[in-house]
Short mmCIF file of C-alpha atoms in Angstrom, two decimals:
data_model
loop_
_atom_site.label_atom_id
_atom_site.label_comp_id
_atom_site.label_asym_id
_atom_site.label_seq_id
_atom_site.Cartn_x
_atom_site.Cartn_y
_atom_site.Cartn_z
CA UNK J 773 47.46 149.83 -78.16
CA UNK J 774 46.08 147.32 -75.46
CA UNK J 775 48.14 144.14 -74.26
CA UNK J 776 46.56 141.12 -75.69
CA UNK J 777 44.66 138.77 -73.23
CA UNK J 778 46.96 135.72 -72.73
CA UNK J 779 44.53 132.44 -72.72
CA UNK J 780 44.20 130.23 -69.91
CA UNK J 781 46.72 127.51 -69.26
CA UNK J 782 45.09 124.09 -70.72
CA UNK J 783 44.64 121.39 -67.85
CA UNK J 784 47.50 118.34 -67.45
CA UNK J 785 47.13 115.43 -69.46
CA UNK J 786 46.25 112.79 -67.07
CA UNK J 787 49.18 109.98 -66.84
CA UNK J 788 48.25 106.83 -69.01
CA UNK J 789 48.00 103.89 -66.83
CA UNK J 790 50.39 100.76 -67.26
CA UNK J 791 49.40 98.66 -70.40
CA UNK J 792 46.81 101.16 -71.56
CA UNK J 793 48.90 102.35 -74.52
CA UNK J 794 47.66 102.24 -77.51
CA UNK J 795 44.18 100.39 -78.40
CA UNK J 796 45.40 96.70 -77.57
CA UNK J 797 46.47 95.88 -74.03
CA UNK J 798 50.13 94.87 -73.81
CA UNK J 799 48.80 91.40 -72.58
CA UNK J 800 46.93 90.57 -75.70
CA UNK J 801 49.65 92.48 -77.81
CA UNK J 802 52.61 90.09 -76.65
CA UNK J 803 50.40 86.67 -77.50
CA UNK J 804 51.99 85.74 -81.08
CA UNK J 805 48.45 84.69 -83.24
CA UNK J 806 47.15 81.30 -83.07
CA UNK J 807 47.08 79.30 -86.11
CA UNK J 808 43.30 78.62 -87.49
CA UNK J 809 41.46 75.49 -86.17
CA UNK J 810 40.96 73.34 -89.26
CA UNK J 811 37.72 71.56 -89.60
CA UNK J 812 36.97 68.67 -87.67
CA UNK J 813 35.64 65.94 -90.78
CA UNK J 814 32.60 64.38 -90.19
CA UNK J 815 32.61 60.81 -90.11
CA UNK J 816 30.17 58.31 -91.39
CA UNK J 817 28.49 55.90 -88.75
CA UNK J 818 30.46 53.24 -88.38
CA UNK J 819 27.93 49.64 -87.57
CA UNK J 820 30.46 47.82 -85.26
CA UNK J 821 29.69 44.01 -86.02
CA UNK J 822 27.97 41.51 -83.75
CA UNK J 823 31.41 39.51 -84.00
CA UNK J 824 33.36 42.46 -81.84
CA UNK J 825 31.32 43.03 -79.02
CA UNK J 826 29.77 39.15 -78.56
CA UNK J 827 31.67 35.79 -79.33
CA UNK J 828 29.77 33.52 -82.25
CA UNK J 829 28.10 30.84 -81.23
CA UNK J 830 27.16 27.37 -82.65
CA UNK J 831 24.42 25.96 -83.55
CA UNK J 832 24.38 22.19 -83.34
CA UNK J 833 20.91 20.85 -82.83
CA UNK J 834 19.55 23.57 -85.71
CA UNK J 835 22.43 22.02 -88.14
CA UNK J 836 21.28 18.77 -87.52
CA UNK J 837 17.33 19.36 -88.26
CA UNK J 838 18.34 21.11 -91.19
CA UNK J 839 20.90 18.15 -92.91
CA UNK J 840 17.80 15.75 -91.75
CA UNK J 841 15.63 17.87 -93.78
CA UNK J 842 17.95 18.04 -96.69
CA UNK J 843 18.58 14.74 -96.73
CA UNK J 844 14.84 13.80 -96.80
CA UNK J 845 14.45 16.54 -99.94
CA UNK J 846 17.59 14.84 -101.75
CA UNK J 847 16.48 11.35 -101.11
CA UNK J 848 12.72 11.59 -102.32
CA UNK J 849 14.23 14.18 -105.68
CA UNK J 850 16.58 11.25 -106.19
CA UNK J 851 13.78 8.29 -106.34
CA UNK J 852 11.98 10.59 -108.57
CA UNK J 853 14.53 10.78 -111.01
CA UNK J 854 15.62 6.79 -110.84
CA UNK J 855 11.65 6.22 -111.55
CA UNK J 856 10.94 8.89 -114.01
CA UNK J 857 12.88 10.49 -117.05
CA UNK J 858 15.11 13.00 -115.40
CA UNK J 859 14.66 16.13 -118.12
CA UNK J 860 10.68 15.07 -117.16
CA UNK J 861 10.82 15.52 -113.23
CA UNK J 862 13.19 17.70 -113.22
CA UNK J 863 11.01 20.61 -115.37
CA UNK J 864 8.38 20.19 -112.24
CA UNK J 865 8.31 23.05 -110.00
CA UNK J 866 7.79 20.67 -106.68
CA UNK J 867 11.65 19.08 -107.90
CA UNK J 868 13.32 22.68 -108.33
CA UNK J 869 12.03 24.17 -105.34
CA UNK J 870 12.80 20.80 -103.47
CA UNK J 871 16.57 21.07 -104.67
CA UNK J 872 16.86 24.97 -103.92
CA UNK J 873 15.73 24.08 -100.29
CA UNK J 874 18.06 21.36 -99.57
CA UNK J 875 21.03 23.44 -100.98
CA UNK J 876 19.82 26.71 -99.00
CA UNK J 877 19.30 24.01 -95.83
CA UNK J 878 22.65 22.42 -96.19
CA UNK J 879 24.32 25.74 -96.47
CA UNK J 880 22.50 26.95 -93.63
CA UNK J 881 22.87 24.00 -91.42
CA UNK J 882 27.20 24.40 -92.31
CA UNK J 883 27.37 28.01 -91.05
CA UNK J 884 24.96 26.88 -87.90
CA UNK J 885 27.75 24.43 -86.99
CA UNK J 886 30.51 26.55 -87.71
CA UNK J 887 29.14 29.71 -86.34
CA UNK J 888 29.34 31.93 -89.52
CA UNK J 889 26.56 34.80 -90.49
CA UNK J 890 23.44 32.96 -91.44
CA UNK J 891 22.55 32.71 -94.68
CA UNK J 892 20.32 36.41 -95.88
CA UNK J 893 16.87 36.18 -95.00
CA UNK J 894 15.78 37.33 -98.44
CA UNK J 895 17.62 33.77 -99.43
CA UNK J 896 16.04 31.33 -97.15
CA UNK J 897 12.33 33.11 -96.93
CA UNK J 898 12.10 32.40 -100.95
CA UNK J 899 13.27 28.88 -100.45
CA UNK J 900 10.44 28.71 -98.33
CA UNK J 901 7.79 30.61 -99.65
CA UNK J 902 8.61 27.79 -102.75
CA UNK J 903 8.01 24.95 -100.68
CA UNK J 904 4.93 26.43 -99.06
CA UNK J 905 3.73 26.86 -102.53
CA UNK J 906 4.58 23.35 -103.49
CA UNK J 907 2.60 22.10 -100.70
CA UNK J 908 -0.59 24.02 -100.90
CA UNK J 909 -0.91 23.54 -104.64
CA UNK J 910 -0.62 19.90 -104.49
CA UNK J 911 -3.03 19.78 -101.53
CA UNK J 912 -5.59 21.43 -102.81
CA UNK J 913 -5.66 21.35 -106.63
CA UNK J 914 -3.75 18.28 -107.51
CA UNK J 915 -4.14 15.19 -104.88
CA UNK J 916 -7.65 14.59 -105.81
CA UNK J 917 -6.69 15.11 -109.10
CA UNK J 918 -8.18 11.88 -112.06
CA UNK J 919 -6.38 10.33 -113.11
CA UNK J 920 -4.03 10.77 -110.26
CA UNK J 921 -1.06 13.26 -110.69
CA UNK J 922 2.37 12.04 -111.31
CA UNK J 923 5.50 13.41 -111.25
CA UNK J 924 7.20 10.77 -112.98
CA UNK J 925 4.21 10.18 -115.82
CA UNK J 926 4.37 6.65 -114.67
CA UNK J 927 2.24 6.58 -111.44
CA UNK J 928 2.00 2.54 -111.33
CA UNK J 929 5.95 1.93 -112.08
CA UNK J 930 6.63 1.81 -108.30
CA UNK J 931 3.45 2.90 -106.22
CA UNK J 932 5.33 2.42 -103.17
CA UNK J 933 8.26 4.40 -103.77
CA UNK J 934 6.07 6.91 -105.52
CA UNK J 935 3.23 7.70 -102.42
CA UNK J 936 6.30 8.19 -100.00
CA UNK J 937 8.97 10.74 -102.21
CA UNK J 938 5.70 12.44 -103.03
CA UNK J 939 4.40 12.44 -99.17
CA UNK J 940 8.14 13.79 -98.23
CA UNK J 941 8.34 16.55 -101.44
CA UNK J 942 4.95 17.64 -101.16
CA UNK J 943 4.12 17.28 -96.86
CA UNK J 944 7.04 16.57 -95.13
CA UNK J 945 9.71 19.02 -96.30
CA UNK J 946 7.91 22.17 -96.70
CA UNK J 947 6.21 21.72 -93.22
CA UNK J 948 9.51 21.16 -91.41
CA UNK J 949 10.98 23.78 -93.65
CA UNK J 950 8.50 26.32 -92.48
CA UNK J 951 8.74 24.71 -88.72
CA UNK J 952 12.77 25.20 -88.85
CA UNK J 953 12.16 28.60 -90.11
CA UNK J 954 9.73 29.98 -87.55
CA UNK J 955 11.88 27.93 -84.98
CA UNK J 956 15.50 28.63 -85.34
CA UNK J 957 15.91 31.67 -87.23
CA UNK J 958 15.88 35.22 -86.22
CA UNK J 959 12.89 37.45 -86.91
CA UNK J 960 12.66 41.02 -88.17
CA UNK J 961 14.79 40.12 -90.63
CA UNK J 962 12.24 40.13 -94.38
CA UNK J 963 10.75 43.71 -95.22
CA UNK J 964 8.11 43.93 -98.77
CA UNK J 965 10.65 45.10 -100.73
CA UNK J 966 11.67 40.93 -101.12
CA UNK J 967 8.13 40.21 -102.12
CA UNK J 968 8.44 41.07 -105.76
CA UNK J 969 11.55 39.46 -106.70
CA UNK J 970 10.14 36.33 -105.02
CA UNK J 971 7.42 36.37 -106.95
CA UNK J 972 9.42 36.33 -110.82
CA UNK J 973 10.49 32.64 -110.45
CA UNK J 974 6.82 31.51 -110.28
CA UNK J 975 6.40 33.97 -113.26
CA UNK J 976 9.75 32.71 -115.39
CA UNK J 977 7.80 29.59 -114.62
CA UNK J 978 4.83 29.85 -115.73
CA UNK J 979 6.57 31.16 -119.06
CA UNK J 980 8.61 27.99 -119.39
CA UNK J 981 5.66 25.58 -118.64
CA UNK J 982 4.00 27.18 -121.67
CA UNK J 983 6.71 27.31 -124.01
CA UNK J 984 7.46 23.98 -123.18
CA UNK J 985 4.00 22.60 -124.16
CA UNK J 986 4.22 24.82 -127.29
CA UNK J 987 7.31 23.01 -128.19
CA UNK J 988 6.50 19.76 -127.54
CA UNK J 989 4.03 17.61 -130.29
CA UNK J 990 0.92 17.80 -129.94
CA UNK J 991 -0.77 14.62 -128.31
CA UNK J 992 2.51 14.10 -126.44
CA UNK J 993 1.62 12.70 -122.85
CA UNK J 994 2.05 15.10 -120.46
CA UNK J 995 2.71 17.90 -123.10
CA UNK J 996 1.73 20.26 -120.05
CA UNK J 997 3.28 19.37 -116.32
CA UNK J 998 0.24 20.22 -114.38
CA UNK J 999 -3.12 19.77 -115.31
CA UNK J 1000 -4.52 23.71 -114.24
CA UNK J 1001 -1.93 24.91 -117.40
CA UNK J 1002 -3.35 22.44 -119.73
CA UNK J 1003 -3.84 24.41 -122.64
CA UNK J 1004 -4.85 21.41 -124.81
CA UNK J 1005 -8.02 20.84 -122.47
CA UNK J 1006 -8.80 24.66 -121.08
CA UNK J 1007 -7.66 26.91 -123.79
CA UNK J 1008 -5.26 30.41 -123.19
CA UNK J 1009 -7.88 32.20 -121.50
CA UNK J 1010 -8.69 29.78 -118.71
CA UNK J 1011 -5.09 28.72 -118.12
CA UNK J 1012 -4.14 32.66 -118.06
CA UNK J 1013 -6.89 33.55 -115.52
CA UNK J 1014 -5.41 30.47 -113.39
CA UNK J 1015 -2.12 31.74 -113.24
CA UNK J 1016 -3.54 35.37 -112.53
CA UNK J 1017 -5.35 33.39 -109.86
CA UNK J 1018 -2.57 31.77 -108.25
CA UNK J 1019 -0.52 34.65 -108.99
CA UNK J 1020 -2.65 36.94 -106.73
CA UNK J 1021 -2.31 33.64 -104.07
CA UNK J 1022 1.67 33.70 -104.01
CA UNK J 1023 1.55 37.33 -103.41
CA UNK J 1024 -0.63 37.14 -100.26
CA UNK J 1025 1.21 34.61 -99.27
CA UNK J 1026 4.47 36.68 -99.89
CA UNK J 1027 3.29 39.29 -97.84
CA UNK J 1028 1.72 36.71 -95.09
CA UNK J 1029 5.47 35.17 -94.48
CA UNK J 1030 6.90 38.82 -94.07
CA UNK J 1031 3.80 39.80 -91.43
CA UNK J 1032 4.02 36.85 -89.80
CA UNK J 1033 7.96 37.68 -89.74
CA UNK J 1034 7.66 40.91 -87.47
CA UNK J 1035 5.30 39.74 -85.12
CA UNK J 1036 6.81 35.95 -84.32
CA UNK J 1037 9.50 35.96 -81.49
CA UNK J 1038 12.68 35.14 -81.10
CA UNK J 1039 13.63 32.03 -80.35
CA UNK J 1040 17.75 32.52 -81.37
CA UNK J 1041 18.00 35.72 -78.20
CA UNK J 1042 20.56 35.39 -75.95
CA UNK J 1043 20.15 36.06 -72.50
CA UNK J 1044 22.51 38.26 -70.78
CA UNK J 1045 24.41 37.00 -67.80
CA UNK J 1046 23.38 38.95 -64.70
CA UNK J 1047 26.46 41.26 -63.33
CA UNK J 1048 25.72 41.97 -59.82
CA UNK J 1049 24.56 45.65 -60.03
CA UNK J 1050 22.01 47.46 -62.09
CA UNK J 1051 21.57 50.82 -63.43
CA UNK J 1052 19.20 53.17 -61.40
CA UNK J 1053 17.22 56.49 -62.13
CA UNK J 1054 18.67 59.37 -61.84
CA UNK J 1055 17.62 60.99 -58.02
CA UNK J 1056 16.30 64.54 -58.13
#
């Protein structure tokens, strides 16, 4: 019986390097695991106000125009009302817009001295979109107006005193209104979204104005303030398509204030104090 064949010796193992044992190198194996990074939060923008980066400043010489112009409104509402029956004057639309912009002026001209926030612009453009409105209605559908229109229903009681609160509720205070407003305020400020709710006190207006007459007995003087909602003389129709009329006019004039907002310029900037150096390009 043959010997069997005895196989060949298999090769030597080739001696495993330092810190190759195993899958993981000894360096990595030693490091203990980190703990999981949480998650950073994200955080909302944050508006940093004027008030921390710049110092307020005063505003003397606006705060005076605007108590002058106050004072003008209160004085002229105030002869009215020692003429004329106060409930009377005070239902006309030139005596409540004349009182909302001597309040929103007086306010105004307090944080002007005092350096506060203005007033919002939504605020003070409806005070004067109001007394733009007074004016241009009374210019051009009441002053030539027979027999001539009176806010006190007693135009010969005290002509003087009369012509000049009228002058100053109708002329004078909505033009220096408007003058203060494209003067010493900031621009940018209005957007259309103000337009509409501008435009519901003429409406709540015009509803009051009619209820009134409709509550009033008939052949009362003056049963109807002004003589384009005279529904005695024109009838429903007619006064209705003069208040879509005007109406449509208010709303141009709405959206005329807010154009002529973003394009004016600004007469409240600041200029900055020159520092020596400037910034320059990048070179390359």
């Amino acid at each position: 019986m043959a010997a069997p064949i005895p196989s060949p010796p298999s090769p030597p193992t080739p001696p495993t390097p330092p810190g190759a044992a195993g899958t993981t190198p000894r360096i990595y194996r030693d490091i203990p695991d980190l703990p999981a990074i949480p998650r950073i939060p994200t955080l909302p923008p944050a508006t940093v106000p004027a008030t921390a980066v710049m110092a307020p400043r005063r505003h003397p010489w606006a705060a005076v125009c605007r108590l002058l112009i106050a004072a003008a409104a209160a004085a002229a509402v105030t002869a009215e009302l020692l003429i004329g029956p106060p409930a009377h004057v005070l239902s006309h639309f030139t005596i409540q817009s004349n009182i909302l912009l001597a309040l929103v002026l007086t306010i105004s001209a307090h944080r002007a001295w005092t350096a506060r926030r203005p007033l919002p612009a939504g605020v003070t453009g409806a005070a004067v979109l109001y007394a733009t409105i007074t004016a241009l209605v009374h210019h051009v559908l009441l002053a030539q107006t027979t027999p001539p229109f009176s806010i006190t229903d007693a135009p010969a009681t005290h002509p003087l005193w009369q012509s000049v609160a009228g002058q100053i509720l109708c002329t004078a205070t909505p033009a220096a209104a408007l003058l203060d407003w494209l003067l010493l305020t900031a621009p940018d400020r209005l957007h259309l979204g103000q337009a509409a709710p501008w435009l519901l006190y003429p409406l709540a207006y015009l509803a009051f104005s009619l209820a009134r007459g409709q509550l009033l007995a008939p052949g009362t003087a003056d049963r109807y303030l002004y003589p384009f909602l005279d529904v005695d003389h024109h009838g429903y129709k007619h006064v209705l398509g003069n208040a879509l009329l005007l109406g449509l006019s208010f709303s141009a004039l709405a959206l005329l204030l807010i154009a002529l907002d973003h394009v004016r310029p600004n007469p409240t900037r600041r200029h900055r104090p020159k520092t020596g150096f400037r910034l320059q390009p990048p070179v390359g």
